[in-house]
Short mmCIF file of C-alpha atoms in Angstrom, two decimals:
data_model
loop_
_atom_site.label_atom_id
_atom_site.label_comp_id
_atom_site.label_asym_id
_atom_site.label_seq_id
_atom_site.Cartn_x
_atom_site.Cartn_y
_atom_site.Cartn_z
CA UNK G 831 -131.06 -174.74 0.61
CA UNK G 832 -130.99 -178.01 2.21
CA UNK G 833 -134.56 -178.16 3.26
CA UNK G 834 -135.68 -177.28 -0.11
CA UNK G 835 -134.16 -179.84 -1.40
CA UNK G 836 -134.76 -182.67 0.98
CA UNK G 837 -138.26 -181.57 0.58
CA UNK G 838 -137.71 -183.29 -3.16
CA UNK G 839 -135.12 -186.09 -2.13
CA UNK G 840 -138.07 -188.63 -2.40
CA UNK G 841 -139.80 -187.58 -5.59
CA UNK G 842 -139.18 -189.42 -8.66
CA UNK G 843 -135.98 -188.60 -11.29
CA UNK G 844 -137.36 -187.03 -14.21
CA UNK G 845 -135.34 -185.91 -17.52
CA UNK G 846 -136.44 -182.32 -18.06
CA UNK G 847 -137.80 -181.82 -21.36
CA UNK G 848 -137.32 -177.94 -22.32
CA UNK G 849 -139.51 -176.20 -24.61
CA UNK G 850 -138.56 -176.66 -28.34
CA UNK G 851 -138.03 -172.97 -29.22
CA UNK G 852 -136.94 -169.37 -28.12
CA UNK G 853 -140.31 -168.20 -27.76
CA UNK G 854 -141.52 -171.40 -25.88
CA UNK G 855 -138.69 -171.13 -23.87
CA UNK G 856 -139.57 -167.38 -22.74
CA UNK G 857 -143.16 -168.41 -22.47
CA UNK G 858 -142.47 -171.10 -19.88
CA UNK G 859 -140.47 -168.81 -17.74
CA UNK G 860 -143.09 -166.23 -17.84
CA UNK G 861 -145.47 -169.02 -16.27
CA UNK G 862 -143.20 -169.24 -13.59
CA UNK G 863 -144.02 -165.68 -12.22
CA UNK G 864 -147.29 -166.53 -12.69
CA UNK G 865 -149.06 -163.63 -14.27
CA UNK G 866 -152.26 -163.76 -13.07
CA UNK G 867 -151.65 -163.26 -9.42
CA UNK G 868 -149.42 -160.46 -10.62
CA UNK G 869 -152.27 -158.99 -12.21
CA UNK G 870 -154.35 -158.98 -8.94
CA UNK G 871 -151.56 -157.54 -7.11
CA UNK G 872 -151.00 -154.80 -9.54
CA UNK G 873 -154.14 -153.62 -9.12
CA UNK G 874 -153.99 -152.64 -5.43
CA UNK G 875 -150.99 -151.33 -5.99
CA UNK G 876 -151.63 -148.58 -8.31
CA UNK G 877 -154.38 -146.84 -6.81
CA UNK G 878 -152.73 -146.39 -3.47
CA UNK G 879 -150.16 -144.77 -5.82
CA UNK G 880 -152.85 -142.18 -6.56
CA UNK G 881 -154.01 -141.71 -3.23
CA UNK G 882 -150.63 -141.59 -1.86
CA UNK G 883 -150.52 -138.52 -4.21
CA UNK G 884 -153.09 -137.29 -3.77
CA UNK G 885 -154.28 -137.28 -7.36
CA UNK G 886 -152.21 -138.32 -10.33
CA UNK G 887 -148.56 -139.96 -8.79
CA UNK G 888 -145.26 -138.67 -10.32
CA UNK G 889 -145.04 -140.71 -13.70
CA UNK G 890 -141.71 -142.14 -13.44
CA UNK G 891 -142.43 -143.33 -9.70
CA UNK G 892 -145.39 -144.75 -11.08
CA UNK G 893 -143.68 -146.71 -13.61
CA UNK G 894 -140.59 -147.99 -11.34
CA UNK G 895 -143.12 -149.08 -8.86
CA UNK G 896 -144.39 -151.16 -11.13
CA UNK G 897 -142.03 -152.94 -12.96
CA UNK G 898 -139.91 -153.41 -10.04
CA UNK G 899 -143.40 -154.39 -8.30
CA UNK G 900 -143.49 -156.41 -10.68
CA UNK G 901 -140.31 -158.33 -10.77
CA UNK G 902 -140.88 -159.04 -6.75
CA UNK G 903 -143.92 -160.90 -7.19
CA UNK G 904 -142.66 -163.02 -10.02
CA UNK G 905 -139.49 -163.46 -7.80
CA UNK G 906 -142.03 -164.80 -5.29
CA UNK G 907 -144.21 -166.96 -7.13
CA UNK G 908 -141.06 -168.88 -9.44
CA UNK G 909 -139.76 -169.63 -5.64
CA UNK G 910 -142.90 -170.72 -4.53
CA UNK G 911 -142.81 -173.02 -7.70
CA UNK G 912 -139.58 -174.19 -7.10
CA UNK G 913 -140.65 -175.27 -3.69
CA UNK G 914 -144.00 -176.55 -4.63
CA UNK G 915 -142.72 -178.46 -7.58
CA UNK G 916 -144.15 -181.91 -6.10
CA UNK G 917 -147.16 -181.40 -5.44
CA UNK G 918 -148.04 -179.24 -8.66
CA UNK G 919 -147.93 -182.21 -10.35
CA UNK G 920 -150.50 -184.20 -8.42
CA UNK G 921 -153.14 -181.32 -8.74
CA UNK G 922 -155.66 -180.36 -12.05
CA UNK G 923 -155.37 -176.88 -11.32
CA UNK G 924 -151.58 -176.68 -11.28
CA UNK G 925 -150.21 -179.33 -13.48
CA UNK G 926 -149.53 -177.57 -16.04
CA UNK G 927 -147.07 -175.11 -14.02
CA UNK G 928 -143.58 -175.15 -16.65
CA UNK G 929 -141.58 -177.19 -13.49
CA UNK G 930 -144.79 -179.97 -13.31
CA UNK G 931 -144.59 -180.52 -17.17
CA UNK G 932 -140.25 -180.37 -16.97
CA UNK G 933 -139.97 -177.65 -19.46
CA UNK G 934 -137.42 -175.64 -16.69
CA UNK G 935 -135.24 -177.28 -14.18
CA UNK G 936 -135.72 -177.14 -10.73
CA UNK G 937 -132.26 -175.54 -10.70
CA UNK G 938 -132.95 -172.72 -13.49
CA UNK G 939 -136.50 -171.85 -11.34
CA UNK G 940 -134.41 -171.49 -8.16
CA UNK G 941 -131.61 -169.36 -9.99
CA UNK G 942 -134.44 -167.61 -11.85
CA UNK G 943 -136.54 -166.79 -9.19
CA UNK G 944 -133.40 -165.24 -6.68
CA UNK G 945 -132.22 -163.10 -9.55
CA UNK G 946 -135.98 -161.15 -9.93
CA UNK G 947 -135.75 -160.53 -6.08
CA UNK G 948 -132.47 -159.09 -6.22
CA UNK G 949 -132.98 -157.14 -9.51
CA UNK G 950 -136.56 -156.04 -7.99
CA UNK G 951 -134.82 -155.00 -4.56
CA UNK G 952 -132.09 -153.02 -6.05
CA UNK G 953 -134.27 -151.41 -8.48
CA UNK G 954 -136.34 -149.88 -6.25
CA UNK G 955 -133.87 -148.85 -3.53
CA UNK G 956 -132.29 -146.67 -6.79
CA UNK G 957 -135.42 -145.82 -7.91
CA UNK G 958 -137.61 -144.75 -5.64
CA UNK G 959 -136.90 -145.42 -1.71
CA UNK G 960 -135.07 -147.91 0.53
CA UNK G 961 -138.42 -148.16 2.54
CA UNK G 962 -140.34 -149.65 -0.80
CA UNK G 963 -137.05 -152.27 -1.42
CA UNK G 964 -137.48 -153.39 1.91
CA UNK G 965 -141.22 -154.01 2.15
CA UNK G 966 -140.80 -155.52 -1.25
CA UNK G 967 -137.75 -157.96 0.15
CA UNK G 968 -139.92 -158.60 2.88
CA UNK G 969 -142.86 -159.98 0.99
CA UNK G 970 -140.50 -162.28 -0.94
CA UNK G 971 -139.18 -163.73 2.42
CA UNK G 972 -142.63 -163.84 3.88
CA UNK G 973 -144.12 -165.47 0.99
CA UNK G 974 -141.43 -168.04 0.51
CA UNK G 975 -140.30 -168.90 3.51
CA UNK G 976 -143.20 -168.67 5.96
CA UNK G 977 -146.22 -169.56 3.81
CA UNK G 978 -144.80 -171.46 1.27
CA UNK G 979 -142.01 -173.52 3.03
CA UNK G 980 -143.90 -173.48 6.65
CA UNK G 981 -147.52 -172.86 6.57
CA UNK G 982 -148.72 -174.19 3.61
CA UNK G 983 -148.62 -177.86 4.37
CA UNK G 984 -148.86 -178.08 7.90
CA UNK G 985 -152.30 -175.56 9.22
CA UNK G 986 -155.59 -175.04 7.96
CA UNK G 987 -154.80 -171.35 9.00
CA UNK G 988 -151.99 -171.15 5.91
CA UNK G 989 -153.79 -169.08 4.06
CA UNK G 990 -154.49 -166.69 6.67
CA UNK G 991 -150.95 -165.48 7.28
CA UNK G 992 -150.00 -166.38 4.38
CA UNK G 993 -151.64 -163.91 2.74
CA UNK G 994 -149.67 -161.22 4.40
CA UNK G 995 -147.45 -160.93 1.58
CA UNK G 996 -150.15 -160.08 -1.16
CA UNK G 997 -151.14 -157.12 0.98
CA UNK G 998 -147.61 -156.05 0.89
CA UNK G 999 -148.10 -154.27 -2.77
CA UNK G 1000 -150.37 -151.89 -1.16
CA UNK G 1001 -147.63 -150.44 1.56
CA UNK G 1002 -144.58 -150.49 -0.88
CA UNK G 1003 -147.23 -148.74 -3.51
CA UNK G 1004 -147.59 -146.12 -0.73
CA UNK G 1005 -144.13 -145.84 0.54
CA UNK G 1006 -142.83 -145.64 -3.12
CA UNK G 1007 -144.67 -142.18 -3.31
CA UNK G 1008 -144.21 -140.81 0.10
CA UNK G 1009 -141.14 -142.70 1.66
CA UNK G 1010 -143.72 -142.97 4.61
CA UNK G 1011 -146.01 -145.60 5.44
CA UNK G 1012 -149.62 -143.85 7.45
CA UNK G 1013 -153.33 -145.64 8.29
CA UNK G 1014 -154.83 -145.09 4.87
CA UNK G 1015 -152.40 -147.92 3.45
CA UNK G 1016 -152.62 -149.97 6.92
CA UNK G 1017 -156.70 -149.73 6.12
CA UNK G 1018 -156.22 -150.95 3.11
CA UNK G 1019 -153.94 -153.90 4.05
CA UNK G 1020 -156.60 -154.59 6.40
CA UNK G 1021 -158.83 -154.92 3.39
CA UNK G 1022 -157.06 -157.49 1.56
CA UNK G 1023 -156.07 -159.41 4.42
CA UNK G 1024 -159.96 -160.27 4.83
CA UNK G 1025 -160.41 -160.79 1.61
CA UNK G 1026 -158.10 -163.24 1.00
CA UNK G 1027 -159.19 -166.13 3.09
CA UNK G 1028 -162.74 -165.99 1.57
CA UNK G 1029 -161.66 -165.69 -1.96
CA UNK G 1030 -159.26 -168.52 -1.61
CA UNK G 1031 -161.36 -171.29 -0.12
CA UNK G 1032 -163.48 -170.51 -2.60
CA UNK G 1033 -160.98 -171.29 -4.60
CA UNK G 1034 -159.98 -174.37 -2.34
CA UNK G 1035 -163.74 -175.92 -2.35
CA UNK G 1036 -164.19 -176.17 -5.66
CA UNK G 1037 -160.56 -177.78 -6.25
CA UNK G 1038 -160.81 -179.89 -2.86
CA UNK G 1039 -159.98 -183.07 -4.33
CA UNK G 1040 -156.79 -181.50 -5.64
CA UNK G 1041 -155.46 -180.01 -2.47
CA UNK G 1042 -156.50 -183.69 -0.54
CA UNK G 1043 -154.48 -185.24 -3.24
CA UNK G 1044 -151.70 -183.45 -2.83
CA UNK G 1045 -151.71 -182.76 1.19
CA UNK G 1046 -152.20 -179.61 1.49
CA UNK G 1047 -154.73 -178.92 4.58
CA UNK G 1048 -156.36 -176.20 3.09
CA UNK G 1049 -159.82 -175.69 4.73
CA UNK G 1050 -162.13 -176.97 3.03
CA UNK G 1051 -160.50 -180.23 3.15
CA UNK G 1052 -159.99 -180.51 6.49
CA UNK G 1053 -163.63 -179.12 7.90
CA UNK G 1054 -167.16 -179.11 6.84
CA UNK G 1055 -168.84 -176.70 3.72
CA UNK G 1056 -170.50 -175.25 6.58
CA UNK G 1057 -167.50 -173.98 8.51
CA UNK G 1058 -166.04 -173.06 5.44
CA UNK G 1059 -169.05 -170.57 4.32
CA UNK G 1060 -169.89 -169.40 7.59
CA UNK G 1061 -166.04 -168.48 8.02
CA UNK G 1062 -165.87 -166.88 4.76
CA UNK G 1063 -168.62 -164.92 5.78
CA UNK G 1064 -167.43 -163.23 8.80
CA UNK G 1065 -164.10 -162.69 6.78
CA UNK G 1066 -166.24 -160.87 4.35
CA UNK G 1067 -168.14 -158.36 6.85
CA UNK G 1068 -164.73 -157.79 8.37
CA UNK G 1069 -163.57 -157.24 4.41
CA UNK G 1070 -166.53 -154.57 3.93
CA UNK G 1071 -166.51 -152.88 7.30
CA UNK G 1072 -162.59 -152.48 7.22
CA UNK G 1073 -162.65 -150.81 3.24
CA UNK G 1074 -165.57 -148.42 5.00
CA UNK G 1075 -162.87 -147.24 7.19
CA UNK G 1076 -160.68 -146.23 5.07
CA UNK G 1077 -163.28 -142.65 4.68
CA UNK G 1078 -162.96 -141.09 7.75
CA UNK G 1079 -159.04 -142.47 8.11
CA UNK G 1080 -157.92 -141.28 4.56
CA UNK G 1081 -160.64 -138.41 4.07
CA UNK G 1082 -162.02 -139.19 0.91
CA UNK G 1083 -164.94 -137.80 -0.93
CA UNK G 1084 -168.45 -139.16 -0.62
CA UNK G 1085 -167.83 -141.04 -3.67
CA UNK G 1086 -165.45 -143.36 -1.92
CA UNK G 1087 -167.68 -144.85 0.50
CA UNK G 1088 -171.31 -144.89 -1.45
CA UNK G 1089 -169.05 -146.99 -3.91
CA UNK G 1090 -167.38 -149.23 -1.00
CA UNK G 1091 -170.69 -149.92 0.48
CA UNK G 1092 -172.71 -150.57 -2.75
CA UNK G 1093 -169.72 -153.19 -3.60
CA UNK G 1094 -169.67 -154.34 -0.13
CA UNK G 1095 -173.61 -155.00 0.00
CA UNK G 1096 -173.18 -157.14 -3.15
CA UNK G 1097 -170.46 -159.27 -2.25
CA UNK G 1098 -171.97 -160.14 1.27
CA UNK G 1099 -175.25 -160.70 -0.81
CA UNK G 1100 -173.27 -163.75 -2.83
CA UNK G 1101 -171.81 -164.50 0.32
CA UNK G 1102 -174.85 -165.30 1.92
CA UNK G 1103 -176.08 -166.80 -1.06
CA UNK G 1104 -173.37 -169.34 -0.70
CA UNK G 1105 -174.95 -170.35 3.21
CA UNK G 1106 -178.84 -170.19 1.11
CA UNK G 1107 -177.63 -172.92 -0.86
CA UNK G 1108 -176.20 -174.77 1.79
CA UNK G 1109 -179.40 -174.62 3.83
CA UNK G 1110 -181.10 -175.72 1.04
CA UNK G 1111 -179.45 -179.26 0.82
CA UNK G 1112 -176.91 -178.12 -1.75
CA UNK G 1113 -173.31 -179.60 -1.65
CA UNK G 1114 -170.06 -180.07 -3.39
CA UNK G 1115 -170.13 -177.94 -7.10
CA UNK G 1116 -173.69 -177.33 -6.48
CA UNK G 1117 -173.11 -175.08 -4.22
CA UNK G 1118 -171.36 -173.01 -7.02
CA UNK G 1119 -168.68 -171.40 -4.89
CA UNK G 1120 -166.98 -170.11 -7.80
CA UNK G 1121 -169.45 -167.33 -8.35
CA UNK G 1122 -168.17 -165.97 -4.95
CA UNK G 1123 -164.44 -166.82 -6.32
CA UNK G 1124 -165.03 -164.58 -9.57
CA UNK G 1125 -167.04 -161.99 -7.87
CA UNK G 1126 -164.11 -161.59 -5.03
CA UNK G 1127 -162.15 -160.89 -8.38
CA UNK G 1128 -164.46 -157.99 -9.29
CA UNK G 1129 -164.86 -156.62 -6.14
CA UNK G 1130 -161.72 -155.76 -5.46
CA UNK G 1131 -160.60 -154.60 -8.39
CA UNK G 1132 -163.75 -152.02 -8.53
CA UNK G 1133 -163.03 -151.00 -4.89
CA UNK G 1134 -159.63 -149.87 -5.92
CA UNK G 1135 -160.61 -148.38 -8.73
CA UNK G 1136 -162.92 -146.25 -6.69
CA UNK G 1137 -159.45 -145.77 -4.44
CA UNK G 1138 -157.60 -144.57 -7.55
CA UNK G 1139 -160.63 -142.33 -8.80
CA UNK G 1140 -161.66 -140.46 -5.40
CA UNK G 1141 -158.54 -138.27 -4.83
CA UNK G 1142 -159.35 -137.06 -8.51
CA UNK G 1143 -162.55 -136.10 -7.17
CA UNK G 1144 -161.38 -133.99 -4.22
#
């Protein structure tokens, strides 16, 4: 671990100042995994599940899936705050994370974090399939040590490949029921690999003073609003064209794709909205690329939902 910490050698000593009780204590650690994201990544996962199937997934596949789902992505995200420790602290957005305010070590993070990707790895192998505990493993490793410790501070592009590992949930979702991967969850990858980029600089624009702060060449804070939005926007056809593939690939009932393409219509509508604006003299906040941010949110949630629903259809 001696790049991670020689990453830190320069930073300044700081006593670490736990939380005062139990229940702070367990709330801080939570943090760490950063439940959010988890959320997002839960919900691609469990519709493949269903697909997968078929209709309604075995139960207790279901439920290992998860947990140990689960217990990877918080393994992945305490590492990633272990490693991103320094500049947490420099950003709004982040520095509140438990390691920027010093209520857990850098140490306990580190052991914290390792022991949810071994627990989550051996948990599923038992569980439900060595093919699932792999992919899982191998969107820890991905996460942590490509995108967080390589990519993330040193190309515009980090976000890219980075975001390999949050398509991951949607292959171990469908391996975990079928001990196979096949195109429908490929298609599907495909999906949330374009829709990351967009959703994050998004994200990135409306923070870009934070990411500058701290480094990080996200961007939006390397090249112009316009290159961001008109970037985003080809990410976001490619986003809507690739989930309308997923029809014909996986076989799914009308209901699928009249839902895809309503969803997809909309979200290239605030896309384009986003370039309006910009046309229109707009800059900085006023071009209001949260609303994109929050609608990326809703979008793909509903499109998995219509994932999940469809084989119940059938």
């Amino acid at each position: 671990m001696t790049v991670l910490t020689n990453r830190q050698a320069t930073a300044p000593s700081r006593q670490v100042e736990p939380p005062r009780s139990i229940g702070m204590i367990v709330k801080a650690y939570i943090a760490l995994t950063k439940p959010r994201v988890i959320e997002l990544l839960l919900i691609t996962t469990l519709p493949v599940m269903f697909l997968a199937a078929g209709g309604l997934p075995p139960l207790w596949e279901s439920i290992w899936v998860m947990v140990f789902g689960t217990l990877s992505a918080g393994s992945a995200n305490a590492l990633n705050c272990y490693i991103d420790r320094d500049i947490d602290q420099k950003m709004r957005r982040t520095r509140r994370r438990p390691l920027a305010r010093h209520q857990v070590s850098p140490r306990a993070a580190l052991v914290f974090g390792l022991v949810l990707g071994v627990i989550s790895t051996a948990g599923l192998w038992v569980a439900t399939n060595w093919l699932a505990a792999m992919l899982s493993l191998g969107a820890i490793l991905f996460y942590v040590l490509v995108y967080s410790l390589i990519l993330k501070r040193r190309t515009a592009q980090n976000i890219v490949w980075g975001g390999i590992a949050g398509c991951m949930p949607v292959m171990i979702g469908w391996a975990g029921i079928t001990e196979r991967l096949d195109w429908a969850p490929l298609v599907l990858f495909g999906v949330v690999f374009f829709w990351t980029p967009p959703h994050t600089w998004t994200l990135a624009m409306r923070y870009k003073e934070d990411y500058a702060a701290a480094k990080v060449p996200m961007l939006p804070v390397v090249a112009t609003e316009r290159r961001v939005i008109v970037e985003s926007i080809v990410y976001t056809w490619a986003t809507v064209l690739c989930s309308l593939a997923l029809w014909p690939v996986a076989g799914t009932t009308l209901f699928y794709p009249i839902v895809a393409a309503v969803l997809g219509v909309m979200c290239l509508v605030e896309a384009h909205r986003l370039l309006a604006r910009l046309n229109a003299g707009k800059s900085g906040v006023d071009l209001r690329p949260m609303r994109f941010f929050h609608w990326s949110n809703a979008y793909l949630a509903l499109l998995f939902l219509a994932v999940a629903i469809d084989p119940l259809l059938a």
